[in-house]
Amino acid sequence: YQQQQQLASPDKTYVKMGTVRFQMADFSVRASFALQSTNEDLEWLNQNKSKVQKFLDTRLQDEKPATLVSSSPQKLPELQATMTEELNKKFPEAHIQQVLFTEFLTSHEGQ
């Protein structure tokens, strides 16, 4: 029990966001997100979900194509970290702990 208490983290909540789909020249992307935050910020997230979703849509579409189609294992964690930082700059009242991909699929003409 004491060990569980030490490992316990503050209350976390996850808000499922919509799916982003887009196609460029010779590839397409489909991605879904969840946002990790605290219970205290859940109300703000629910009230501003459409603004945050629009930010995520635009942000992902603005990413360099080479990053999106890269097969590097660090691609997604780095992109999640960058998007988390940028989201918190855009909406400082959101207090997002992490932007998490729940789905990330790319299709490239050369694949």
PDB file of N, CA and C in Angstrom:
ATOM      1  N   TYR A   1       0.824  -1.197   0.000  1.00  0.00           N
ATOM      2  CA  TYR A   1       0.000   0.000   0.000  1.00  0.00           C
ATOM      3  C   TYR A   1       0.864   1.255   0.000  1.00  0.00           C
ATOM      4  N   GLN A   2       1.905   1.280   0.854  1.00  0.00           N
ATOM      5  CA  GLN A   2       2.779   2.461   0.886  1.00  0.00           C
ATOM      6  C   GLN A   2       3.489   2.643  -0.442  1.00  0.00           C
ATOM      7  N   GLN A   3       3.911   1.535  -1.048  1.00  0.00           N
ATOM      8  CA  GLN A   3       4.577   1.632  -2.340  1.00  0.00           C
ATOM      9  C   GLN A   3       3.602   2.177  -3.387  1.00  0.00           C
ATOM     10  N   GLN A   4       2.364   1.742  -3.366  1.00  0.00           N
ATOM     11  CA  GLN A   4       1.367   2.253  -4.302  1.00  0.00           C
ATOM     12  C   GLN A   4       1.145   3.747  -4.098  1.00  0.00           C
ATOM     13  N   GLN A   5       1.148   4.176  -2.846  1.00  0.00           N
ATOM     14  CA  GLN A   5       0.975   5.596  -2.559  1.00  0.00           C
ATOM     15  C   GLN A   5       2.124   6.413  -3.157  1.00  0.00           C
ATOM     16  N   GLN A   6       3.332   5.874  -3.074  1.00  0.00           N
ATOM     17  CA  GLN A   6       4.485   6.580  -3.616  1.00  0.00           C
ATOM     18  C   GLN A   6       4.443   6.635  -5.136  1.00  0.00           C
ATOM     19  N   LEU A   7       3.917   5.588  -5.758  1.00  0.00           N
ATOM     20  CA  LEU A   7       3.858   5.533  -7.206  1.00  0.00           C
ATOM     21  C   LEU A   7       2.656   6.288  -7.770  1.00  0.00           C
ATOM     22  N   ALA A   8       1.679   6.531  -6.929  1.00  0.00           N
ATOM     23  CA  ALA A   8       0.465   7.200  -7.407  1.00  0.00           C
ATOM     24  C   ALA A   8       0.795   8.598  -7.910  1.00  0.00           C
ATOM     25  N   SER A   9       0.216   8.926  -9.028  1.00  0.00           N
ATOM     26  CA  SER A   9       0.420  10.258  -9.600  1.00  0.00           C
ATOM     27  C   SER A   9      -0.846  11.076  -9.376  1.00  0.00           C
ATOM     28  N   PRO A  10      -0.733  12.386  -9.572  1.00  0.00           N
ATOM     29  CA  PRO A  10      -1.935  13.199  -9.436  1.00  0.00           C
ATOM     30  C   PRO A  10      -3.021  12.687 -10.384  1.00  0.00           C
ATOM     31  N   ASP A  11      -4.238  12.994 -10.067  1.00  0.00           N
ATOM     32  CA  ASP A  11      -5.335  12.551 -10.925  1.00  0.00           C
ATOM     33  C   ASP A  11      -5.076  12.993 -12.357  1.00  0.00           C
ATOM     34  N   LYS A  12      -5.153  12.040 -13.240  1.00  0.00           N
ATOM     35  CA  LYS A  12      -4.960  12.336 -14.651  1.00  0.00           C
ATOM     36  C   LYS A  12      -6.265  12.061 -15.378  1.00  0.00           C
ATOM     37  N   THR A  13      -6.484  12.831 -16.392  1.00  0.00           N
ATOM     38  CA  THR A  13      -7.648  12.610 -17.227  1.00  0.00           C
ATOM     39  C   THR A  13      -7.205  12.643 -18.676  1.00  0.00           C
ATOM     40  N   TYR A  14      -7.914  11.933 -19.503  1.00  0.00           N
ATOM     41  CA  TYR A  14      -7.603  11.883 -20.922  1.00  0.00           C
ATOM     42  C   TYR A  14      -8.839  12.313 -21.699  1.00  0.00           C
ATOM     43  N   VAL A  15      -8.626  13.220 -22.622  1.00  0.00           N
ATOM     44  CA  VAL A  15      -9.722  13.697 -23.464  1.00  0.00           C
ATOM     45  C   VAL A  15      -9.438  13.220 -24.883  1.00  0.00           C
ATOM     46  N   LYS A  16     -10.361  12.452 -25.410  1.00  0.00           N
ATOM     47  CA  LYS A  16     -10.205  11.943 -26.771  1.00  0.00           C
ATOM     48  C   LYS A  16     -10.563  13.063 -27.743  1.00  0.00           C
ATOM     49  N   MET A  17      -9.682  13.268 -28.685  1.00  0.00           N
ATOM     50  CA  MET A  17      -9.910  14.278 -29.710  1.00  0.00           C
ATOM     51  C   MET A  17     -10.307  13.579 -31.005  1.00  0.00           C
ATOM     52  N   GLY A  18     -10.652  14.367 -32.007  1.00  0.00           N
ATOM     53  CA  GLY A  18     -11.079  13.814 -33.285  1.00  0.00           C
ATOM     54  C   GLY A  18      -9.924  13.314 -34.126  1.00  0.00           C
ATOM     55  N   THR A  19     -10.260  12.810 -35.300  1.00  0.00           N
ATOM     56  CA  THR A  19      -9.279  12.282 -36.232  1.00  0.00           C
ATOM     57  C   THR A  19      -8.929  13.340 -37.270  1.00  0.00           C
ATOM     58  N   VAL A  20      -7.653  13.458 -37.556  1.00  0.00           N
ATOM     59  CA  VAL A  20      -7.152  14.359 -38.588  1.00  0.00           C
ATOM     60  C   VAL A  20      -6.852  13.510 -39.817  1.00  0.00           C
ATOM     61  N   ARG A  21      -7.388  13.918 -40.953  1.00  0.00           N
ATOM     62  CA  ARG A  21      -7.117  13.226 -42.223  1.00  0.00           C
ATOM     63  C   ARG A  21      -6.752  14.272 -43.255  1.00  0.00           C
ATOM     64  N   PHE A  22      -5.676  14.019 -43.985  1.00  0.00           N
ATOM     65  CA  PHE A  22      -5.332  14.900 -45.089  1.00  0.00           C
ATOM     66  C   PHE A  22      -4.425  14.180 -46.071  1.00  0.00           C
ATOM     67  N   GLN A  23      -4.391  14.735 -47.261  1.00  0.00           N
ATOM     68  CA  GLN A  23      -3.585  14.149 -48.320  1.00  0.00           C
ATOM     69  C   GLN A  23      -2.761  15.253 -48.964  1.00  0.00           C
ATOM     70  N   MET A  24      -1.517  14.949 -49.224  1.00  0.00           N
ATOM     71  CA  MET A  24      -0.623  15.865 -49.911  1.00  0.00           C
ATOM     72  C   MET A  24       0.017  15.084 -51.049  1.00  0.00           C
ATOM     73  N   ALA A  25       0.488  15.771 -52.026  1.00  0.00           N
ATOM     74  CA  ALA A  25       1.156  15.218 -53.210  1.00  0.00           C
ATOM     75  C   ALA A  25       1.090  13.684 -53.299  1.00  0.00           C
ATOM     76  N   ASP A  26       2.042  12.989 -52.694  1.00  0.00           N
ATOM     77  CA  ASP A  26       2.119  11.538 -52.861  1.00  0.00           C
ATOM     78  C   ASP A  26       1.958  10.757 -51.554  1.00  0.00           C
ATOM     79  N   PHE A  27       1.368  11.384 -50.536  1.00  0.00           N
ATOM     80  CA  PHE A  27       1.127  10.636 -49.308  1.00  0.00           C
ATOM     81  C   PHE A  27      -0.123  11.145 -48.607  1.00  0.00           C
ATOM     82  N   SER A  28      -0.639  10.313 -47.715  1.00  0.00           N
ATOM     83  CA  SER A  28      -1.794  10.710 -46.911  1.00  0.00           C
ATOM     84  C   SER A  28      -1.526  10.349 -45.455  1.00  0.00           C
ATOM     85  N   VAL A  29      -2.213  11.055 -44.570  1.00  0.00           N
ATOM     86  CA  VAL A  29      -2.027  10.874 -43.127  1.00  0.00           C
ATOM     87  C   VAL A  29      -3.401  10.769 -42.463  1.00  0.00           C
ATOM     88  N   ARG A  30      -3.489   9.878 -41.494  1.00  0.00           N
ATOM     89  CA  ARG A  30      -4.663   9.806 -40.621  1.00  0.00           C
ATOM     90  C   ARG A  30      -4.135   9.652 -39.204  1.00  0.00           C
ATOM     91  N   ALA A  31      -4.546  10.557 -38.331  1.00  0.00           N
ATOM     92  CA  ALA A  31      -4.060  10.523 -36.951  1.00  0.00           C
ATOM     93  C   ALA A  31      -5.192  10.866 -35.996  1.00  0.00           C
ATOM     94  N   SER A  32      -5.179  10.209 -34.857  1.00  0.00           N
ATOM     95  CA  SER A  32      -6.118  10.512 -33.773  1.00  0.00           C
ATOM     96  C   SER A  32      -5.309  10.843 -32.534  1.00  0.00           C
ATOM     97  N   PHE A  33      -5.891  11.675 -31.689  1.00  0.00           N
ATOM     98  CA  PHE A  33      -5.195  12.163 -30.507  1.00  0.00           C
ATOM     99  C   PHE A  33      -6.009  11.956 -29.233  1.00  0.00           C
ATOM    100  N   ALA A  34      -5.289  11.937 -28.122  1.00  0.00           N
ATOM    101  CA  ALA A  34      -5.876  12.075 -26.795  1.00  0.00           C
ATOM    102  C   ALA A  34      -4.980  13.073 -26.062  1.00  0.00           C
ATOM    103  N   LEU A  35      -5.570  13.877 -25.227  1.00  0.00           N
ATOM    104  CA  LEU A  35      -4.814  14.847 -24.438  1.00  0.00           C
ATOM    105  C   LEU A  35      -4.809  14.411 -22.987  1.00  0.00           C
ATOM    106  N   GLN A  36      -3.636  14.386 -22.388  1.00  0.00           N
ATOM    107  CA  GLN A  36      -3.501  14.046 -20.974  1.00  0.00           C
ATOM    108  C   GLN A  36      -3.431  15.346 -20.190  1.00  0.00           C
ATOM    109  N   SER A  37      -4.271  15.432 -19.164  1.00  0.00           N
ATOM    110  CA  SER A  37      -4.304  16.615 -18.315  1.00  0.00           C
ATOM    111  C   SER A  37      -4.724  16.176 -16.920  1.00  0.00           C
ATOM    112  N   THR A  38      -5.052  17.129 -16.078  1.00  0.00           N
ATOM    113  CA  THR A  38      -5.552  16.793 -14.744  1.00  0.00           C
ATOM    114  C   THR A  38      -7.064  16.997 -14.713  1.00  0.00           C
ATOM    115  N   ASN A  39      -7.691  16.422 -13.723  1.00  0.00           N
ATOM    116  CA  ASN A  39      -9.138  16.580 -13.568  1.00  0.00           C
ATOM    117  C   ASN A  39      -9.536  18.047 -13.448  1.00  0.00           C
ATOM    118  N   GLU A  40      -8.652  18.851 -12.870  1.00  0.00           N
ATOM    119  CA  GLU A  40      -8.946  20.275 -12.682  1.00  0.00           C
ATOM    120  C   GLU A  40      -9.108  21.006 -14.010  1.00  0.00           C
ATOM    121  N   ASP A  41      -8.449  20.511 -15.056  1.00  0.00           N
ATOM    122  CA  ASP A  41      -8.484  21.178 -16.356  1.00  0.00           C
ATOM    123  C   ASP A  41      -9.485  20.554 -17.324  1.00  0.00           C
ATOM    124  N   LEU A  42     -10.203  19.553 -16.880  1.00  0.00           N
ATOM    125  CA  LEU A  42     -11.141  18.847 -17.748  1.00  0.00           C
ATOM    126  C   LEU A  42     -12.253  19.769 -18.253  1.00  0.00           C
ATOM    127  N   GLU A  43     -12.786  20.606 -17.402  1.00  0.00           N
ATOM    128  CA  GLU A  43     -13.868  21.503 -17.804  1.00  0.00           C
ATOM    129  C   GLU A  43     -13.406  22.446 -18.912  1.00  0.00           C
ATOM    130  N   TRP A  44     -12.201  23.025 -18.752  1.00  0.00           N
ATOM    131  CA  TRP A  44     -11.684  23.930 -19.779  1.00  0.00           C
ATOM    132  C   TRP A  44     -11.536  23.194 -21.100  1.00  0.00           C
ATOM    133  N   LEU A  45     -10.989  21.988 -21.051  1.00  0.00           N
ATOM    134  CA  LEU A  45     -10.787  21.214 -22.272  1.00  0.00           C
ATOM    135  C   LEU A  45     -12.105  20.899 -22.973  1.00  0.00           C
ATOM    136  N   ASN A  46     -13.106  20.519 -22.211  1.00  0.00           N
ATOM    137  CA  ASN A  46     -14.397  20.204 -22.808  1.00  0.00           C
ATOM    138  C   ASN A  46     -15.044  21.436 -23.435  1.00  0.00           C
ATOM    139  N   GLN A  47     -14.877  22.596 -22.813  1.00  0.00           N
ATOM    140  CA  GLN A  47     -15.461  23.822 -23.342  1.00  0.00           C
ATOM    141  C   GLN A  47     -14.717  24.331 -24.572  1.00  0.00           C
ATOM    142  N   ASN A  48     -13.459  24.005 -24.707  1.00  0.00           N
ATOM    143  CA  ASN A  48     -12.627  24.529 -25.786  1.00  0.00           C
ATOM    144  C   ASN A  48     -12.128  23.444 -26.744  1.00  0.00           C
ATOM    145  N   LYS A  49     -12.799  22.332 -26.737  1.00  0.00           N
ATOM    146  CA  LYS A  49     -12.367  21.178 -27.528  1.00  0.00           C
ATOM    147  C   LYS A  49     -12.255  21.511 -29.017  1.00  0.00           C
ATOM    148  N   SER A  50     -13.190  22.259 -29.552  1.00  0.00           N
ATOM    149  CA  SER A  50     -13.148  22.564 -30.991  1.00  0.00           C
ATOM    150  C   SER A  50     -11.956  23.444 -31.343  1.00  0.00           C
ATOM    151  N   LYS A  51     -11.604  24.404 -30.478  1.00  0.00           N
ATOM    152  CA  LYS A  51     -10.427  25.249 -30.722  1.00  0.00           C
ATOM    153  C   LYS A  51      -9.150  24.425 -30.685  1.00  0.00           C
ATOM    154  N   VAL A  52      -9.071  23.538 -29.716  1.00  0.00           N
ATOM    155  CA  VAL A  52      -7.884  22.687 -29.580  1.00  0.00           C
ATOM    156  C   VAL A  52      -7.790  21.728 -30.766  1.00  0.00           C
ATOM    157  N   GLN A  53      -8.923  21.172 -31.188  1.00  0.00           N
ATOM    158  CA  GLN A  53      -8.924  20.271 -32.335  1.00  0.00           C
ATOM    159  C   GLN A  53      -8.460  20.994 -33.590  1.00  0.00           C
ATOM    160  N   LYS A  54      -8.919  22.210 -33.782  1.00  0.00           N
ATOM    161  CA  LYS A  54      -8.504  22.990 -34.950  1.00  0.00           C
ATOM    162  C   LYS A  54      -6.995  23.230 -34.920  1.00  0.00           C
ATOM    163  N   PHE A  55      -6.464  23.535 -33.734  1.00  0.00           N
ATOM    164  CA  PHE A  55      -5.019  23.716 -33.588  1.00  0.00           C
ATOM    165  C   PHE A  55      -4.279  22.434 -33.981  1.00  0.00           C
ATOM    166  N   LEU A  56      -4.731  21.283 -33.469  1.00  0.00           N
ATOM    167  CA  LEU A  56      -4.077  20.005 -33.760  1.00  0.00           C
ATOM    168  C   LEU A  56      -4.125  19.695 -35.258  1.00  0.00           C
ATOM    169  N   ASP A  57      -5.282  19.937 -35.882  1.00  0.00           N
ATOM    170  CA  ASP A  57      -5.425  19.711 -37.323  1.00  0.00           C
ATOM    171  C   ASP A  57      -4.400  20.533 -38.103  1.00  0.00           C
ATOM    172  N   THR A  58      -4.391  21.823 -37.823  1.00  0.00           N
ATOM    173  CA  THR A  58      -3.500  22.740 -38.535  1.00  0.00           C
ATOM    174  C   THR A  58      -2.044  22.412 -38.263  1.00  0.00           C
ATOM    175  N   ARG A  59      -1.741  22.149 -37.018  1.00  0.00           N
ATOM    176  CA  ARG A  59      -0.353  21.879 -36.635  1.00  0.00           C
ATOM    177  C   ARG A  59       0.192  20.647 -37.349  1.00  0.00           C
ATOM    178  N   LEU A  60      -0.603  19.599 -37.403  1.00  0.00           N
ATOM    179  CA  LEU A  60      -0.138  18.377 -38.050  1.00  0.00           C
ATOM    180  C   LEU A  60       0.009  18.583 -39.557  1.00  0.00           C
ATOM    181  N   GLN A  61      -0.902  19.307 -40.162  1.00  0.00           N
ATOM    182  CA  GLN A  61      -0.825  19.556 -41.602  1.00  0.00           C
ATOM    183  C   GLN A  61       0.346  20.466 -41.958  1.00  0.00           C
ATOM    184  N   ASP A  62       0.791  21.293 -41.018  1.00  0.00           N
ATOM    185  CA  ASP A  62       1.933  22.174 -41.247  1.00  0.00           C
ATOM    186  C   ASP A  62       3.280  21.479 -41.046  1.00  0.00           C
ATOM    187  N   GLU A  63       3.250  20.269 -40.519  1.00  0.00           N
ATOM    188  CA  GLU A  63       4.497  19.524 -40.272  1.00  0.00           C
ATOM    189  C   GLU A  63       5.166  19.189 -41.605  1.00  0.00           C
ATOM    190  N   LYS A  64       6.475  19.139 -41.583  1.00  0.00           N
ATOM    191  CA  LYS A  64       7.230  18.804 -42.786  1.00  0.00           C
ATOM    192  C   LYS A  64       6.875  17.391 -43.237  1.00  0.00           C
ATOM    193  N   PRO A  65       6.601  17.218 -44.524  1.00  0.00           N
ATOM    194  CA  PRO A  65       6.269  15.878 -45.017  1.00  0.00           C
ATOM    195  C   PRO A  65       7.326  14.829 -44.683  1.00  0.00           C
ATOM    196  N   ALA A  66       8.594  15.207 -44.721  1.00  0.00           N
ATOM    197  CA  ALA A  66       9.663  14.239 -44.415  1.00  0.00           C
ATOM    198  C   ALA A  66       9.533  13.694 -42.999  1.00  0.00           C
ATOM    199  N   THR A  67       9.072  14.509 -42.077  1.00  0.00           N
ATOM    200  CA  THR A  67       8.884  14.052 -40.695  1.00  0.00           C
ATOM    201  C   THR A  67       7.720  13.079 -40.613  1.00  0.00           C
ATOM    202  N   LEU A  68       6.650  13.390 -41.315  1.00  0.00           N
ATOM    203  CA  LEU A  68       5.450  12.551 -41.239  1.00  0.00           C
ATOM    204  C   LEU A  68       5.649  11.167 -41.838  1.00  0.00           C
ATOM    205  N   VAL A  69       6.439  11.067 -42.892  1.00  0.00           N
ATOM    206  CA  VAL A  69       6.630   9.764 -43.537  1.00  0.00           C
ATOM    207  C   VAL A  69       7.894   9.051 -43.069  1.00  0.00           C
ATOM    208  N   SER A  70       8.634   9.661 -42.167  1.00  0.00           N
ATOM    209  CA  SER A  70       9.859   9.059 -41.641  1.00  0.00           C
ATOM    210  C   SER A  70       9.542   7.758 -40.898  1.00  0.00           C
ATOM    211  N   SER A  71      10.450   6.811 -40.980  1.00  0.00           N
ATOM    212  CA  SER A  71      10.273   5.555 -40.245  1.00  0.00           C
ATOM    213  C   SER A  71      11.083   5.539 -38.950  1.00  0.00           C
ATOM    214  N   SER A  72      11.633   6.667 -38.569  1.00  0.00           N
ATOM    215  CA  SER A  72      12.420   6.765 -37.331  1.00  0.00           C
ATOM    216  C   SER A  72      11.549   6.449 -36.116  1.00  0.00           C
ATOM    217  N   PRO A  73      12.052   5.613 -35.197  1.00  0.00           N
ATOM    218  CA  PRO A  73      11.262   5.290 -34.002  1.00  0.00           C
ATOM    219  C   PRO A  73      11.051   6.493 -33.083  1.00  0.00           C
ATOM    220  N   GLN A  74      11.865   7.534 -33.231  1.00  0.00           N
ATOM    221  CA  GLN A  74      11.722   8.724 -32.382  1.00  0.00           C
ATOM    222  C   GLN A  74      10.747   9.735 -32.959  1.00  0.00           C
ATOM    223  N   LYS A  75      10.265   9.498 -34.166  1.00  0.00           N
ATOM    224  CA  LYS A  75       9.396  10.452 -34.853  1.00  0.00           C
ATOM    225  C   LYS A  75       8.187  10.832 -34.006  1.00  0.00           C
ATOM    226  N   LEU A  76       7.424   9.854 -33.590  1.00  0.00           N
ATOM    227  CA  LEU A  76       6.192  10.162 -32.868  1.00  0.00           C
ATOM    228  C   LEU A  76       6.430  10.773 -31.492  1.00  0.00           C
ATOM    229  N   PRO A  77       7.331  10.226 -30.663  1.00  0.00           N
ATOM    230  CA  PRO A  77       7.563  10.871 -29.364  1.00  0.00           C
ATOM    231  C   PRO A  77       8.036  12.320 -29.491  1.00  0.00           C
ATOM    232  N   GLU A  78       8.892  12.585 -30.468  1.00  0.00           N
ATOM    233  CA  GLU A  78       9.363  13.958 -30.671  1.00  0.00           C
ATOM    234  C   GLU A  78       8.238  14.863 -31.141  1.00  0.00           C
ATOM    235  N   LEU A  79       7.417  14.369 -32.043  1.00  0.00           N
ATOM    236  CA  LEU A  79       6.297  15.148 -32.547  1.00  0.00           C
ATOM    237  C   LEU A  79       5.272  15.408 -31.445  1.00  0.00           C
ATOM    238  N   GLN A  80       5.006  14.410 -30.619  1.00  0.00           N
ATOM    239  CA  GLN A  80       4.092  14.583 -29.479  1.00  0.00           C
ATOM    240  C   GLN A  80       4.612  15.651 -28.526  1.00  0.00           C
ATOM    241  N   ALA A  81       5.899  15.600 -28.216  1.00  0.00           N
ATOM    242  CA  ALA A  81       6.496  16.576 -27.295  1.00  0.00           C
ATOM    243  C   ALA A  81       6.425  17.986 -27.870  1.00  0.00           C
ATOM    244  N   THR A  82       6.736  18.122 -29.148  1.00  0.00           N
ATOM    245  CA  THR A  82       6.678  19.432 -29.794  1.00  0.00           C
ATOM    246  C   THR A  82       5.256  19.972 -29.808  1.00  0.00           C
ATOM    247  N   MET A  83       4.304  19.112 -30.142  1.00  0.00           N
ATOM    248  CA  MET A  83       2.911  19.548 -30.195  1.00  0.00           C
ATOM    249  C   MET A  83       2.391  19.911 -28.803  1.00  0.00           C
ATOM    250  N   THR A  84       2.826  19.188 -27.780  1.00  0.00           N
ATOM    251  CA  THR A  84       2.433  19.507 -26.407  1.00  0.00           C
ATOM    252  C   THR A  84       2.935  20.895 -26.022  1.00  0.00           C
ATOM    253  N   GLU A  85       4.193  21.157 -26.320  1.00  0.00           N
ATOM    254  CA  GLU A  85       4.791  22.458 -26.003  1.00  0.00           C
ATOM    255  C   GLU A  85       4.068  23.590 -26.741  1.00  0.00           C
ATOM    256  N   GLU A  86       3.820  23.399 -28.023  1.00  0.00           N
ATOM    257  CA  GLU A  86       3.159  24.432 -28.813  1.00  0.00           C
ATOM    258  C   GLU A  86       1.710  24.644 -28.392  1.00  0.00           C
ATOM    259  N   LEU A  87       1.032  23.564 -28.029  1.00  0.00           N
ATOM    260  CA  LEU A  87      -0.354  23.670 -27.568  1.00  0.00           C
ATOM    261  C   LEU A  87      -0.434  24.466 -26.271  1.00  0.00           C
ATOM    262  N   ASN A  88       0.510  24.231 -25.370  1.00  0.00           N
ATOM    263  CA  ASN A  88       0.523  24.968 -24.102  1.00  0.00           C
ATOM    264  C   ASN A  88       0.899  26.433 -24.294  1.00  0.00           C
ATOM    265  N   LYS A  89       1.691  26.743 -25.316  1.00  0.00           N
ATOM    266  CA  LYS A  89       1.984  28.146 -25.621  1.00  0.00           C
ATOM    267  C   LYS A  89       0.742  28.839 -26.170  1.00  0.00           C
ATOM    268  N   LYS A  90       0.024  28.149 -27.033  1.00  0.00           N
ATOM    269  CA  LYS A  90      -1.181  28.710 -27.652  1.00  0.00           C
ATOM    270  C   LYS A  90      -2.316  28.856 -26.649  1.00  0.00           C
ATOM    271  N   PHE A  91      -2.471  27.843 -25.774  1.00  0.00           N
ATOM    272  CA  PHE A  91      -3.535  27.833 -24.763  1.00  0.00           C
ATOM    273  C   PHE A  91      -2.924  27.587 -23.385  1.00  0.00           C
ATOM    274  N   PRO A  92      -2.293  28.595 -22.789  1.00  0.00           N
ATOM    275  CA  PRO A  92      -1.619  28.371 -21.500  1.00  0.00           C
ATOM    276  C   PRO A  92      -2.571  27.939 -20.379  1.00  0.00           C
ATOM    277  N   GLU A  93      -3.844  28.287 -20.504  1.00  0.00           N
ATOM    278  CA  GLU A  93      -4.810  27.905 -19.478  1.00  0.00           C
ATOM    279  C   GLU A  93      -5.204  26.428 -19.560  1.00  0.00           C
ATOM    280  N   ALA A  94      -4.781  25.741 -20.614  1.00  0.00           N
ATOM    281  CA  ALA A  94      -5.155  24.337 -20.805  1.00  0.00           C
ATOM    282  C   ALA A  94      -4.368  23.386 -19.908  1.00  0.00           C
ATOM    283  N   HIS A  95      -3.103  23.706 -19.643  1.00  0.00           N
ATOM    284  CA  HIS A  95      -2.237  22.854 -18.806  1.00  0.00           C
ATOM    285  C   HIS A  95      -2.187  21.417 -19.310  1.00  0.00           C
ATOM    286  N   ILE A  96      -1.943  21.246 -20.596  1.00  0.00           N
ATOM    287  CA  ILE A  96      -1.856  19.908 -21.196  1.00  0.00           C
ATOM    288  C   ILE A  96      -0.538  19.271 -20.773  1.00  0.00           C
ATOM    289  N   GLN A  97      -0.613  18.063 -20.241  1.00  0.00           N
ATOM    290  CA  GLN A  97       0.596  17.347 -19.850  1.00  0.00           C
ATOM    291  C   GLN A  97       1.217  16.637 -21.045  1.00  0.00           C
ATOM    292  N   GLN A  98       0.365  16.079 -21.911  1.00  0.00           N
ATOM    293  CA  GLN A  98       0.882  15.386 -23.088  1.00  0.00           C
ATOM    294  C   GLN A  98      -0.167  15.340 -24.186  1.00  0.00           C
ATOM    295  N   VAL A  99       0.292  15.523 -25.404  1.00  0.00           N
ATOM    296  CA  VAL A  99      -0.501  15.203 -26.582  1.00  0.00           C
ATOM    297  C   VAL A  99      -0.072  13.798 -26.962  1.00  0.00           C
ATOM    298  N   LEU A 100      -1.025  12.900 -27.047  1.00  0.00           N
ATOM    299  CA  LEU A 100      -0.714  11.500 -27.336  1.00  0.00           C
ATOM    300  C   LEU A 100      -1.397  11.066 -28.627  1.00  0.00           C
ATOM    301  N   PHE A 101      -0.648  10.412 -29.497  1.00  0.00           N
ATOM    302  CA  PHE A 101      -1.257   9.817 -30.681  1.00  0.00           C
ATOM    303  C   PHE A 101      -1.903   8.508 -30.260  1.00  0.00           C
ATOM    304  N   THR A 102      -3.161   8.337 -30.586  1.00  0.00           N
ATOM    305  CA  THR A 102      -3.813   7.053 -30.348  1.00  0.00           C
ATOM    306  C   THR A 102      -3.855   6.246 -31.633  1.00  0.00           C
ATOM    307  N   GLU A 103      -3.623   6.950 -32.753  1.00  0.00           N
ATOM    308  CA  GLU A 103      -3.532   6.315 -34.060  1.00  0.00           C
ATOM    309  C   GLU A 103      -2.675   7.221 -34.933  1.00  0.00           C
ATOM    310  N   PHE A 104      -1.782   6.634 -35.700  1.00  0.00           N
ATOM    311  CA  PHE A 104      -0.968   7.422 -36.621  1.00  0.00           C
ATOM    312  C   PHE A 104      -0.635   6.543 -37.823  1.00  0.00           C
ATOM    313  N   LEU A 105      -1.302   6.814 -38.930  1.00  0.00           N
ATOM    314  CA  LEU A 105      -1.105   6.024 -40.140  1.00  0.00           C
ATOM    315  C   LEU A 105      -0.691   6.934 -41.283  1.00  0.00           C
ATOM    316  N   THR A 106       0.289   6.484 -42.037  1.00  0.00           N
ATOM    317  CA  THR A 106       0.691   7.211 -43.234  1.00  0.00           C
ATOM    318  C   THR A 106       0.672   6.230 -44.402  1.00  0.00           C
ATOM    319  N   SER A 107       0.364   6.769 -45.529  1.00  0.00           N
ATOM    320  CA  SER A 107       0.396   5.985 -46.750  1.00  0.00           C
ATOM    321  C   SER A 107       1.200   6.795 -47.762  1.00  0.00           C
ATOM    322  N   HIS A 108       2.223   6.175 -48.286  1.00  0.00           N
ATOM    323  CA  HIS A 108       3.110   6.866 -49.221  1.00  0.00           C
ATOM    324  C   HIS A 108       3.081   6.118 -50.544  1.00  0.00           C
ATOM    325  N   GLU A 109       3.041   6.859 -51.632  1.00  0.00           N
ATOM    326  CA  GLU A 109       2.962   6.261 -52.952  1.00  0.00           C
ATOM    327  C   GLU A 109       4.065   5.237 -53.194  1.00  0.00           C
ATOM    328  N   GLY A 110       5.231   5.482 -52.631  1.00  0.00           N
ATOM    329  CA  GLY A 110       6.378   4.588 -52.818  1.00  0.00           C
ATOM    330  C   GLY A 110       6.345   3.355 -51.941  1.00  0.00           C
ATOM    331  N   GLN A 111       5.367   3.239 -51.031  1.00  0.00           N
ATOM    332  CA  GLN A 111       5.333   2.106 -50.111  1.00  0.00           C
ATOM    333  C   GLN A 111       4.680   0.914 -50.741  1.00  0.00           C
TER     334      GLN A 111
END
